[in-house]
């Protein structure tokens, strides 16, 4: 089998800034996504790396919790953007259930509002290395 | 009657943001009879948050409403505060606001058309659109220090300035974009299979556009000119000339073409603004004390008319702040656009209104 690493993305209510930059990081060659050896998937059960954007709104909380049960035990969780990391400017709102580490252990934080595609690719590279080191070998 | 639930995403390109569609198909099972759109996932309670922060802090909150129109929100918010506080901006600040705004508009339009190309599986075309957008991302990073949130506006002016070197840099990048865009438009105008695929898809007739009150490129593609920059000029738009692009077909193709040609208009607005940029202060040193009263302001965001309502009771925090965003107006038109179209075209039509869910749900 190939060593391809599958990345699954969840948007829990982001302003789309991070999501647009994720797309730029994947689709614009200069950011080097192709060299990482990973690909995005629509199937949560395949996920090796889980990428979460958004501040985990109350409305998307059950949706996130359901997806978390479908994900494999072994995985690397990446919080992308300040929203899932701390809640950012929204943190004390009634509509926010985050941050992400209330729901799942986070392995990599990619901070920024939004982080640049370069930083996203670097963070993903870090997540891929962690995956290979922690999960894949044994 | 069978009912199916179609979930787009989570990494469907048309769906940077979470939303569900509940589709009832026609008897042929291939076309759409009606659509129910289930949303609310991006509701962050912003209208509540802003009441707990002061007027200055809210400037930062408004920047985070939406990534793609993140300049228009603070821009329009500042206009409302300035109206309440009877502040008249230095002329240079007004020009600089226009420059920041048009830069964001170009990047936003390029991104939307790039997503259209992606949905059409035209990878080369998408690549060249994103490459063209990267020129503007470079401009944003170089001039304002961030690729998305410019943080250009402040109550009483702007917090960035341009000098001849920076203007030369912008012009250089604009020239590259212009060349790329000419080639892209040529493809859109001459590639028959591309035109065939998106012409006549997701049509919004002129009368419906009027009765639904759609705004922005969606309205202009159906022949309705309600460009706020033209109808009710603000900042420095009264001194700058540009053409409003309208078309009559009202389909996915027309909306893409309106956006593409608007990029040229925005670039010529930038050129004019560079030439006419007056000398002077970029900001007034105002205290963030806002007198009691109410104000509304509006601007033309990349997706259409954005409106802010602000009520102050004389304290440092607003009593009420409300905004009406362009995607909210265009949302209802989806029901007209989607009806009797193929189910496989949902993403295409959805993308053509350039939906901003985070704006609508805030």
Short mmCIF file of C-alpha atoms in Angstrom, two decimals:
data_model
loop_
_atom_site.label_atom_id
_atom_site.label_comp_id
_atom_site.label_asym_id
_atom_site.label_seq_id
_atom_site.Cartn_x
_atom_site.Cartn_y
_atom_site.Cartn_z
CA UNK A 1 0.00 0.00 0.00
CA UNK A 2 1.05 3.55 -0.52
CA UNK A 3 2.21 5.75 2.31
CA UNK A 4 -0.32 8.42 1.42
CA UNK A 5 -1.59 10.28 4.48
CA UNK A 6 -5.27 11.20 4.47
CA UNK A 7 -6.38 14.57 5.76
CA UNK A 8 -9.98 15.15 6.80
CA UNK A 9 -11.19 18.69 7.28
CA UNK A 10 -13.97 19.90 9.56
CA UNK A 11 -15.28 23.45 9.51
CA UNK A 12 -16.96 24.15 12.83
CA UNK A 13 -18.04 27.68 11.99
CA UNK A 14 -15.08 29.62 10.66
CA UNK A 15 -15.24 32.98 8.93
CA UNK A 16 -13.92 31.18 5.79
CA UNK A 17 -10.58 33.00 5.95
CA UNK A 18 -8.73 29.84 7.05
CA UNK A 19 -10.66 27.68 4.62
CA UNK A 20 -9.82 29.91 1.69
CA UNK A 21 -6.16 29.80 2.68
CA UNK A 22 -6.30 25.99 2.97
CA UNK A 23 -7.55 25.89 -0.60
CA UNK A 24 -4.78 28.24 -1.68
CA UNK A 25 -2.23 26.03 0.09
CA UNK A 26 -3.50 22.98 -1.81
CA UNK A 27 -4.15 24.48 -5.21
CA UNK A 28 -1.28 26.95 -5.66
CA UNK A 29 1.89 24.96 -6.42
CA UNK A 30 4.33 27.41 -4.83
CA UNK A 31 3.20 26.45 -1.32
CA UNK A 32 4.52 22.93 -1.79
CA UNK A 33 1.50 20.87 -0.75
CA UNK A 34 2.37 18.26 -3.37
CA UNK A 35 5.63 17.45 -1.62
CA UNK A 36 3.97 16.56 1.70
CA UNK A 37 2.70 13.14 0.64
CA UNK A 38 -0.84 13.76 1.87
CA UNK A 39 -4.22 14.14 0.28
CA UNK A 40 -7.64 15.31 1.41
CA UNK A 41 -10.47 12.86 1.86
CA UNK A 42 -14.23 13.11 2.29
CA UNK A 43 -14.37 9.93 4.37
CA UNK A 44 -13.79 10.43 8.13
CA UNK A 45 -13.00 6.74 8.67
CA UNK A 46 -9.92 7.09 6.47
CA UNK A 47 -8.51 10.09 8.28
CA UNK A 48 -4.93 10.07 9.52
CA UNK A 49 -4.86 13.79 10.12
CA UNK A 50 -7.90 15.81 11.17
CA UNK A 51 -7.84 19.50 10.40
CA UNK A 52 -10.29 21.64 12.34
CA UNK A 53 -11.15 25.26 11.53
CA UNK A 54 -13.68 27.52 13.20
CA UNK A 55 -14.56 28.34 16.77
CA UNK A 56 -16.88 25.33 17.35
CA UNK A 57 -20.24 27.02 17.37
CA UNK A 58 -23.05 25.60 19.50
CA UNK A 59 -24.84 24.68 16.28
CA UNK A 60 -21.96 22.61 14.92
CA UNK A 61 -21.05 20.99 18.27
CA UNK A 62 -23.23 17.85 17.85
CA UNK A 63 -22.02 17.56 14.27
CA UNK A 64 -18.40 17.69 15.43
CA UNK A 65 -19.05 15.18 18.25
CA UNK A 66 -20.64 12.74 15.82
CA UNK A 67 -17.73 13.00 13.39
CA UNK A 68 -15.24 12.51 16.24
CA UNK A 69 -16.78 9.11 17.00
CA UNK A 70 -16.35 8.08 13.37
CA UNK A 71 -12.68 8.96 13.27
CA UNK A 72 -10.05 6.27 13.85
CA UNK A 73 -8.43 6.03 17.31
CA UNK A 74 -4.99 6.77 15.89
CA UNK A 75 -4.92 10.21 14.44
CA UNK A 76 -3.18 13.55 14.53
CA UNK A 77 -5.46 16.48 15.35
CA UNK A 78 -4.58 19.89 13.97
CA UNK A 79 -6.25 23.11 15.11
CA UNK A 80 -6.05 25.62 12.29
CA UNK A 81 -6.42 29.33 12.99
CA UNK A 82 -6.87 31.04 16.32
CA UNK A 83 -10.60 30.11 16.56
CA UNK A 84 -10.28 26.38 17.40
CA UNK A 85 -7.15 27.08 19.48
CA UNK A 86 -8.65 29.63 21.88
CA UNK A 87 -11.95 30.86 20.46
CA UNK A 88 -10.26 34.06 19.33
CA UNK A 89 -12.42 37.16 19.50
CA UNK A 90 -15.54 35.02 19.83
CA UNK A 91 -14.43 33.07 22.90
CA UNK A 92 -16.93 34.40 25.46
CA UNK A 93 -20.00 34.30 23.22
CA UNK A 94 -23.11 32.27 24.10
CA UNK A 95 -22.89 30.59 20.71
CA UNK A 96 -19.39 29.15 21.14
CA UNK A 97 -18.72 25.68 22.57
CA UNK A 98 -14.98 25.62 21.88
CA UNK A 99 -12.03 25.63 22.09
CA UNK A 100 -11.23 22.37 20.37
CA UNK A 101 -9.27 20.76 23.21
CA UNK A 102 -12.51 20.45 25.18
CA UNK A 103 -13.49 17.75 22.71
CA UNK A 104 -10.30 16.09 21.57
CA UNK A 105 -6.56 16.18 22.29
CA UNK A 106 -4.86 18.54 19.88
CA UNK A 107 -1.42 17.64 18.51
CA UNK A 108 -0.57 20.62 16.32
CA UNK A 109 -1.67 24.24 16.51
CA UNK A 110 -1.35 26.39 13.40
CA UNK A 111 -1.95 29.86 14.80
CA UNK A 112 -2.89 32.94 12.83
CA UNK A 113 -5.94 34.84 11.69
CA UNK A 114 -5.76 33.36 9.17
CA UNK A 115 -2.41 31.57 8.95
CA UNK A 116 -0.80 31.97 5.53
CA UNK A 117 -0.78 28.98 3.15
CA UNK A 118 2.92 28.65 3.81
CA UNK A 119 2.27 28.27 7.54
CA UNK A 120 -0.55 25.82 6.82
CA UNK A 121 1.77 23.70 4.68
CA UNK A 122 4.44 23.83 7.39
CA UNK A 123 1.93 22.82 10.06
CA UNK A 124 0.70 19.97 7.89
CA UNK A 125 4.29 18.84 7.34
CA UNK A 126 4.70 18.78 11.12
CA UNK A 127 1.48 16.76 11.47
CA UNK A 128 2.63 14.30 8.78
CA UNK A 129 5.96 13.83 10.58
CA UNK A 130 4.12 13.22 13.86
CA UNK A 131 1.85 10.71 12.15
CA UNK A 132 4.77 8.79 10.71
CA UNK A 133 6.59 8.85 14.03
CA UNK A 134 3.75 8.09 16.46
CA UNK A 135 1.12 6.15 14.65
CA UNK A 136 2.36 4.63 11.49
CA UNK A 137 5.39 2.67 12.68
CA UNK A 138 3.79 0.46 15.31
CA UNK B 1 -42.02 11.26 -3.85
CA UNK B 2 -38.56 10.41 -2.69
CA UNK B 3 -36.62 12.86 -0.65
CA UNK B 4 -32.89 12.74 -0.56
CA UNK B 5 -30.43 14.62 1.56
CA UNK B 6 -27.48 15.91 -0.31
CA UNK B 7 -24.51 16.89 1.83
CA UNK B 8 -21.86 18.92 0.16
CA UNK B 9 -18.48 18.76 1.76
CA UNK B 10 -16.73 18.86 4.07
CA UNK B 11 -13.97 19.26 1.55
CA UNK B 12 -16.10 20.05 -1.39
CA UNK B 13 -14.54 23.14 -2.87
CA UNK B 14 -17.91 24.82 -3.23
CA UNK B 15 -18.23 24.53 0.47
CA UNK B 16 -15.58 26.30 2.43
CA UNK B 17 -18.41 26.67 4.89
CA UNK B 18 -20.85 24.13 6.36
CA UNK B 19 -24.39 23.98 4.98
CA UNK B 20 -26.85 21.23 4.12
CA UNK B 21 -29.27 21.03 1.26
CA UNK B 22 -32.50 19.09 1.47
CA UNK B 23 -33.53 18.48 -2.09
CA UNK B 24 -36.84 17.31 -3.42
CA UNK B 25 -36.27 16.07 -6.97
CA UNK B 26 -38.71 16.22 -9.86
CA UNK B 27 -40.16 12.96 -11.15
CA UNK B 28 -37.17 12.39 -13.44
CA UNK B 29 -34.99 12.20 -10.28
CA UNK B 30 -32.36 14.31 -11.98
CA UNK B 31 -33.66 17.81 -11.64
CA UNK B 32 -34.66 19.88 -8.65
CA UNK B 33 -38.24 20.58 -7.66
CA UNK B 34 -37.49 22.45 -4.48
CA UNK B 35 -34.64 23.01 -2.09
CA UNK B 36 -34.54 23.56 1.60
CA UNK B 37 -31.27 25.00 2.82
CA UNK B 38 -30.34 24.09 6.38
CA UNK B 39 -27.86 26.41 7.97
CA UNK B 40 -26.84 28.18 11.16
CA UNK B 41 -23.48 26.47 11.62
CA UNK B 42 -21.48 29.68 11.54
CA UNK B 43 -23.57 31.60 14.05
CA UNK B 44 -21.10 33.02 16.53
CA UNK B 45 -23.42 35.45 18.31
CA UNK B 46 -21.63 38.51 16.99
CA UNK B 47 -24.51 40.95 17.50
CA UNK B 48 -24.35 40.04 21.18
CA UNK B 49 -20.55 40.20 21.39
CA UNK B 50 -20.40 43.74 19.99
CA UNK B 51 -22.67 45.07 22.74
CA UNK B 52 -20.11 44.03 25.33
CA UNK B 53 -17.16 45.74 23.66
CA UNK B 54 -16.47 49.42 23.14
CA UNK B 55 -16.56 51.16 19.79
CA UNK B 56 -12.84 50.78 19.23
CA UNK B 57 -12.75 47.07 20.14
CA UNK B 58 -15.67 46.43 17.81
CA UNK B 59 -13.55 47.52 14.88
CA UNK B 60 -11.58 44.31 15.32
CA UNK B 61 -14.71 42.18 15.74
CA UNK B 62 -16.19 43.49 12.49
CA UNK B 63 -13.03 42.50 10.65
CA UNK B 64 -13.67 38.88 11.70
CA UNK B 65 -17.23 38.61 10.36
CA UNK B 66 -16.03 37.13 7.12
CA UNK B 67 -12.64 36.37 5.63
CA UNK B 68 -13.42 37.33 2.05
CA UNK B 69 -15.06 40.71 2.68
CA UNK B 70 -13.05 41.45 5.81
CA UNK B 71 -12.32 44.98 4.67
CA UNK B 72 -15.89 46.04 3.95
CA UNK B 73 -17.16 45.30 7.43
CA UNK B 74 -14.79 47.61 9.35
CA UNK B 75 -15.07 50.13 6.49
CA UNK B 76 -18.86 50.31 6.73
CA UNK B 77 -18.78 50.16 10.53
CA UNK B 78 -16.35 53.11 10.61
CA UNK B 79 -18.62 55.07 8.28
CA UNK B 80 -21.54 54.53 10.68
CA UNK B 81 -19.50 55.60 13.72
CA UNK B 82 -18.14 58.62 11.86
CA UNK B 83 -21.64 59.61 10.84
CA UNK B 84 -22.78 59.42 14.48
CA UNK B 85 -19.77 61.36 15.73
CA UNK B 86 -19.91 63.93 12.88
CA UNK B 87 -16.38 63.19 11.77
CA UNK B 88 -15.27 64.24 8.30
CA UNK B 89 -12.34 62.23 7.06
CA UNK B 90 -9.17 63.68 5.54
CA UNK B 91 -9.38 63.30 1.76
CA UNK B 92 -6.27 61.15 1.63
CA UNK B 93 -7.84 58.69 4.08
CA UNK B 94 -10.91 58.39 1.86
CA UNK B 95 -8.75 57.52 -1.14
CA UNK B 96 -6.76 55.01 0.89
CA UNK B 97 -9.99 53.35 1.98
CA UNK B 98 -11.02 52.97 -1.64
CA UNK B 99 -7.64 51.47 -2.51
CA UNK B 100 -7.89 48.86 0.28
CA UNK B 101 -11.44 48.02 -0.67
CA UNK B 102 -10.86 47.58 -4.39
CA UNK B 103 -7.84 45.38 -3.67
CA UNK B 104 -10.02 43.08 -1.59
CA UNK B 105 -12.74 43.08 -4.22
CA UNK B 106 -10.36 41.94 -6.93
CA UNK B 107 -9.00 39.09 -4.79
CA UNK B 108 -12.52 38.04 -3.81
CA UNK B 109 -13.84 38.00 -7.39
CA UNK B 110 -10.80 36.06 -8.62
CA UNK B 111 -11.31 33.48 -5.90
CA UNK B 112 -14.97 33.02 -6.77
CA UNK B 113 -14.32 32.54 -10.47
CA UNK B 114 -11.44 30.19 -9.62
CA UNK B 115 -13.89 28.05 -7.64
CA UNK B 116 -16.22 28.04 -10.64
CA UNK B 117 -13.38 26.76 -12.81
CA UNK B 118 -12.61 24.15 -10.18
CA UNK B 119 -16.20 22.93 -10.11
CA UNK B 120 -16.09 22.70 -13.90
CA UNK B 121 -12.92 20.61 -13.53
CA UNK B 122 -10.99 23.14 -15.59
CA UNK B 123 -7.80 22.78 -13.59
CA UNK B 124 -5.55 24.86 -15.83
CA UNK B 125 -8.05 27.70 -15.87
CA UNK B 126 -8.45 27.48 -12.11
CA UNK B 127 -4.68 27.50 -11.72
CA UNK B 128 -4.32 30.68 -13.74
CA UNK B 129 -7.12 32.38 -11.79
CA UNK B 130 -5.50 31.47 -8.49
CA UNK B 131 -2.10 32.57 -9.76
CA UNK B 132 -3.66 35.91 -10.72
CA UNK B 133 -5.15 36.11 -7.23
CA UNK B 134 -1.74 35.43 -5.71
CA UNK B 135 -0.49 38.72 -7.19
CA UNK B 136 -3.12 40.48 -5.14
CA UNK B 137 -2.41 38.34 -2.10
CA UNK B 138 1.21 39.48 -2.44
CA UNK B 139 0.04 43.09 -2.59
CA UNK B 140 -2.03 42.62 0.56
CA UNK B 141 0.81 40.95 2.41
CA UNK B 142 3.31 43.58 1.31
CA UNK B 143 1.21 46.67 1.98
CA UNK B 144 -0.98 45.61 4.90
CA UNK B 145 0.94 42.66 6.37
CA UNK B 146 -1.75 39.98 6.09
CA UNK B 147 -3.16 38.06 3.15
CA UNK B 148 -6.78 38.26 4.30
CA UNK B 149 -7.48 40.75 7.07
CA UNK B 150 -6.03 44.09 6.08
CA UNK B 151 -6.85 46.01 9.25
CA UNK B 152 -6.75 49.11 7.08
CA UNK B 153 -9.55 51.11 8.70
CA UNK B 154 -9.67 53.00 11.95
CA UNK B 155 -12.33 55.37 13.26
CA UNK B 156 -11.36 58.70 11.70
CA UNK B 157 -9.19 57.40 8.90
CA UNK B 158 -6.88 54.55 7.98
CA UNK B 159 -3.78 53.09 9.58
CA UNK B 160 -1.62 52.51 6.55
CA UNK B 161 -0.04 54.83 4.06
CA UNK B 162 1.32 54.52 0.56
CA UNK B 163 4.53 55.92 -0.85
CA UNK B 164 5.82 55.93 -4.46
CA UNK B 165 7.67 52.61 -3.94
CA UNK B 166 4.59 50.86 -2.64
CA UNK B 167 2.46 52.26 -5.46
CA UNK B 168 5.05 51.10 -7.99
CA UNK B 169 4.95 47.62 -6.43
CA UNK B 170 1.15 47.53 -6.67
CA UNK B 171 1.22 48.72 -10.29
CA UNK B 172 3.75 46.07 -11.19
CA UNK B 173 1.57 43.31 -9.71
CA UNK B 174 -1.54 44.80 -11.32
CA UNK B 175 0.11 44.69 -14.74
CA UNK B 176 0.79 40.98 -14.26
CA UNK B 177 -2.81 40.38 -13.21
CA UNK B 178 -4.15 42.34 -16.16
CA UNK B 179 -2.25 40.23 -18.67
CA UNK B 180 -3.37 37.01 -16.98
CA UNK B 181 -6.96 38.22 -16.81
CA UNK B 182 -7.09 39.08 -20.51
CA UNK B 183 -6.16 35.49 -21.32
CA UNK B 184 -8.73 34.17 -18.84
CA UNK B 185 -11.51 36.31 -20.28
CA UNK B 186 -10.54 35.17 -23.75
CA UNK B 187 -11.10 31.56 -22.65
CA UNK B 188 -14.46 32.41 -21.10
CA UNK B 189 -15.57 34.19 -24.26
CA UNK B 190 -14.33 31.75 -26.89
CA UNK B 191 -14.39 28.28 -25.32
CA UNK B 192 -17.70 26.95 -26.62
CA UNK B 193 -17.82 23.87 -24.42
CA UNK B 194 -17.24 25.96 -21.32
CA UNK B 195 -19.94 28.42 -22.35
CA UNK B 196 -22.35 25.65 -23.17
CA UNK B 197 -21.85 24.13 -19.73
CA UNK B 198 -22.74 27.26 -17.76
CA UNK B 199 -24.95 29.33 -20.06
CA UNK B 200 -28.62 29.02 -19.22
CA UNK B 201 -27.80 27.37 -15.89
CA UNK B 202 -29.24 28.83 -12.69
CA UNK B 203 -31.13 31.63 -14.40
CA UNK B 204 -32.48 34.52 -12.35
CA UNK B 205 -34.78 36.57 -14.60
CA UNK B 206 -34.69 40.37 -14.42
CA UNK B 207 -38.16 40.66 -12.82
CA UNK B 208 -37.27 38.12 -10.15
CA UNK B 209 -34.01 39.93 -9.45
CA UNK B 210 -36.03 43.09 -8.85
CA UNK B 211 -38.72 41.49 -6.72
CA UNK B 212 -36.25 39.54 -4.58
CA UNK B 213 -34.06 42.59 -4.11
CA UNK B 214 -30.83 40.79 -4.92
CA UNK B 215 -27.62 42.78 -4.75
CA UNK B 216 -24.11 42.92 -6.16
CA UNK B 217 -22.88 40.91 -9.14
CA UNK B 218 -25.96 38.66 -8.85
CA UNK B 219 -28.22 41.66 -9.50
CA UNK B 220 -25.97 43.13 -12.18
CA UNK B 221 -25.87 39.83 -14.08
CA UNK B 222 -29.67 40.04 -14.27
CA UNK B 223 -29.55 43.61 -15.56
CA UNK B 224 -30.17 45.44 -12.27
CA UNK B 225 -27.70 48.19 -11.52
CA UNK B 226 -27.68 48.77 -7.80
CA UNK B 227 -23.97 49.29 -7.30
CA UNK B 228 -23.75 51.42 -4.15
CA UNK B 229 -20.47 52.95 -5.35
CA UNK B 230 -22.43 54.32 -8.30
CA UNK B 231 -25.88 54.98 -6.78
CA UNK B 232 -24.79 56.48 -3.46
CA UNK B 233 -21.06 57.22 -3.64
CA UNK B 234 -19.16 57.15 -0.37
CA UNK B 235 -15.50 57.72 0.58
CA UNK B 236 -13.74 58.91 -2.59
CA UNK B 237 -16.00 57.19 -5.13
CA UNK B 238 -17.67 60.48 -6.01
CA UNK B 239 -14.39 61.69 -7.51
CA UNK B 240 -13.50 58.48 -9.33
CA UNK B 241 -15.09 57.26 -12.51
CA UNK B 242 -15.80 53.67 -13.40
CA UNK B 243 -18.27 51.65 -15.45
CA UNK B 244 -20.90 49.49 -13.83
CA UNK B 245 -20.86 46.10 -15.54
CA UNK B 246 -24.31 44.70 -16.23
CA UNK B 247 -25.57 41.80 -18.30
CA UNK B 248 -29.01 40.53 -19.14
CA UNK B 249 -28.78 36.72 -19.16
CA UNK B 250 -28.85 36.23 -15.38
CA UNK B 251 -27.16 32.82 -15.52
CA UNK B 252 -23.99 31.37 -13.99
CA UNK B 253 -22.01 32.53 -17.02
CA UNK B 254 -23.26 36.11 -16.75
CA UNK B 255 -22.41 36.28 -13.06
CA UNK B 256 -18.88 35.05 -13.76
CA UNK B 257 -18.44 37.56 -16.59
CA UNK B 258 -19.70 40.44 -14.44
CA UNK B 259 -17.09 39.55 -11.84
CA UNK B 260 -14.29 39.20 -14.37
CA UNK B 261 -15.00 42.56 -15.99
CA UNK B 262 -15.44 44.21 -12.61
CA UNK B 263 -11.85 43.28 -11.85
CA UNK B 264 -10.74 45.50 -14.75
CA UNK B 265 -12.93 48.32 -13.44
CA UNK B 266 -11.49 47.89 -9.96
CA UNK B 267 -7.98 48.04 -11.36
CA UNK B 268 -8.76 51.23 -13.25
CA UNK B 269 -10.26 52.63 -10.04
CA UNK B 270 -6.98 51.79 -8.32
CA UNK B 271 -5.01 53.53 -11.09
CA UNK B 272 -7.19 56.64 -10.81
CA UNK B 273 -6.87 56.62 -7.05
CA UNK B 274 -3.06 56.42 -7.25
CA UNK B 275 -2.97 59.37 -9.63
CA UNK B 276 -5.38 61.52 -7.68
CA UNK B 277 -4.16 60.54 -4.20
CA UNK B 278 -4.15 63.84 -2.29
CA UNK B 279 -1.47 64.78 0.22
CA UNK B 280 -2.38 65.17 3.85
CA UNK B 281 -3.24 63.33 7.03
CA UNK B 282 -4.26 59.69 6.91
CA UNK B 283 -6.21 59.79 10.13
CA UNK B 284 -7.78 62.17 12.61
CA UNK B 285 -6.85 61.65 16.21
CA UNK B 286 -10.35 61.16 17.51
CA UNK B 287 -11.37 59.89 20.91
CA UNK B 288 -13.67 56.94 20.81
CA UNK B 289 -16.52 58.85 22.43
CA UNK B 290 -19.60 58.43 20.32
CA UNK B 291 -22.58 60.71 21.04
CA UNK B 292 -26.09 59.42 21.53
CA UNK B 293 -27.96 58.69 18.33
CA UNK B 294 -28.56 56.32 15.44
CA UNK B 295 -26.83 55.93 12.11
CA UNK B 296 -26.85 53.67 9.09
CA UNK B 297 -24.19 53.33 6.47
CA UNK B 298 -23.77 51.21 3.38
CA UNK B 299 -21.09 50.18 0.97
CA UNK B 300 -20.61 47.92 -2.00
CA UNK B 301 -18.92 44.75 -0.75
CA UNK B 302 -17.64 42.19 -3.29
CA UNK B 303 -20.98 40.38 -2.95
CA UNK B 304 -23.16 43.49 -3.02
CA UNK B 305 -24.67 46.07 -0.74
CA UNK B 306 -23.58 45.85 2.89
CA UNK B 307 -25.52 47.86 5.43
CA UNK B 308 -24.71 48.73 9.04
CA UNK B 309 -27.08 50.08 11.67
CA UNK B 310 -25.66 51.52 14.84
CA UNK B 311 -27.37 52.90 17.94
CA UNK B 312 -25.41 54.66 20.63
CA UNK B 313 -26.64 55.81 24.04
CA UNK B 314 -23.60 57.94 24.68
CA UNK B 315 -21.69 55.25 26.60
CA UNK B 316 -18.46 53.70 25.30
CA UNK B 317 -20.39 50.64 24.09
CA UNK B 318 -23.06 50.52 21.41
CA UNK B 319 -26.66 49.95 22.45
CA UNK B 320 -27.48 48.05 19.26
CA UNK B 321 -25.53 47.10 16.21
CA UNK B 322 -27.02 45.30 13.29
CA UNK B 323 -25.88 44.54 9.82
CA UNK B 324 -27.53 43.38 6.65
CA UNK B 325 -25.16 41.47 4.48
CA UNK B 326 -25.34 40.90 0.72
CA UNK B 327 -25.55 37.10 0.84
CA UNK B 328 -28.68 37.38 2.99
CA UNK B 329 -30.44 39.14 0.11
CA UNK B 330 -29.10 36.76 -2.53
CA UNK B 331 -29.91 33.63 -0.53
CA UNK B 332 -33.64 33.60 -1.40
CA UNK B 333 -32.83 33.87 -5.09
CA UNK B 334 -31.22 30.42 -4.89
CA UNK B 335 -34.68 28.89 -4.79
CA UNK B 336 -35.48 30.50 -8.14
CA UNK B 337 -32.06 29.69 -9.61
CA UNK B 338 -32.03 26.05 -8.53
CA UNK B 339 -35.54 25.05 -9.55
CA UNK B 340 -35.62 22.61 -12.49
CA UNK B 341 -31.86 22.58 -12.80
CA UNK B 342 -29.87 19.37 -12.60
CA UNK B 343 -29.01 18.13 -9.10
CA UNK B 344 -25.37 17.88 -10.14
CA UNK B 345 -25.36 21.62 -10.79
CA UNK B 346 -26.22 22.61 -7.22
CA UNK B 347 -22.64 23.38 -6.26
CA UNK B 348 -22.18 25.36 -9.46
CA UNK B 349 -25.26 27.51 -8.91
CA UNK B 350 -24.59 27.87 -5.20
CA UNK B 351 -21.08 29.10 -5.94
CA UNK B 352 -22.39 31.57 -8.53
CA UNK B 353 -24.03 33.77 -5.88
CA UNK B 354 -20.62 33.81 -4.15
CA UNK B 355 -22.33 32.89 -0.88
CA UNK B 356 -20.88 34.17 2.33
CA UNK B 357 -22.40 32.09 5.06
CA UNK B 358 -20.25 33.53 7.81
CA UNK B 359 -21.54 37.00 6.95
CA UNK B 360 -25.15 35.86 6.89
CA UNK B 361 -25.06 33.90 10.13
CA UNK B 362 -22.35 35.83 12.00
#
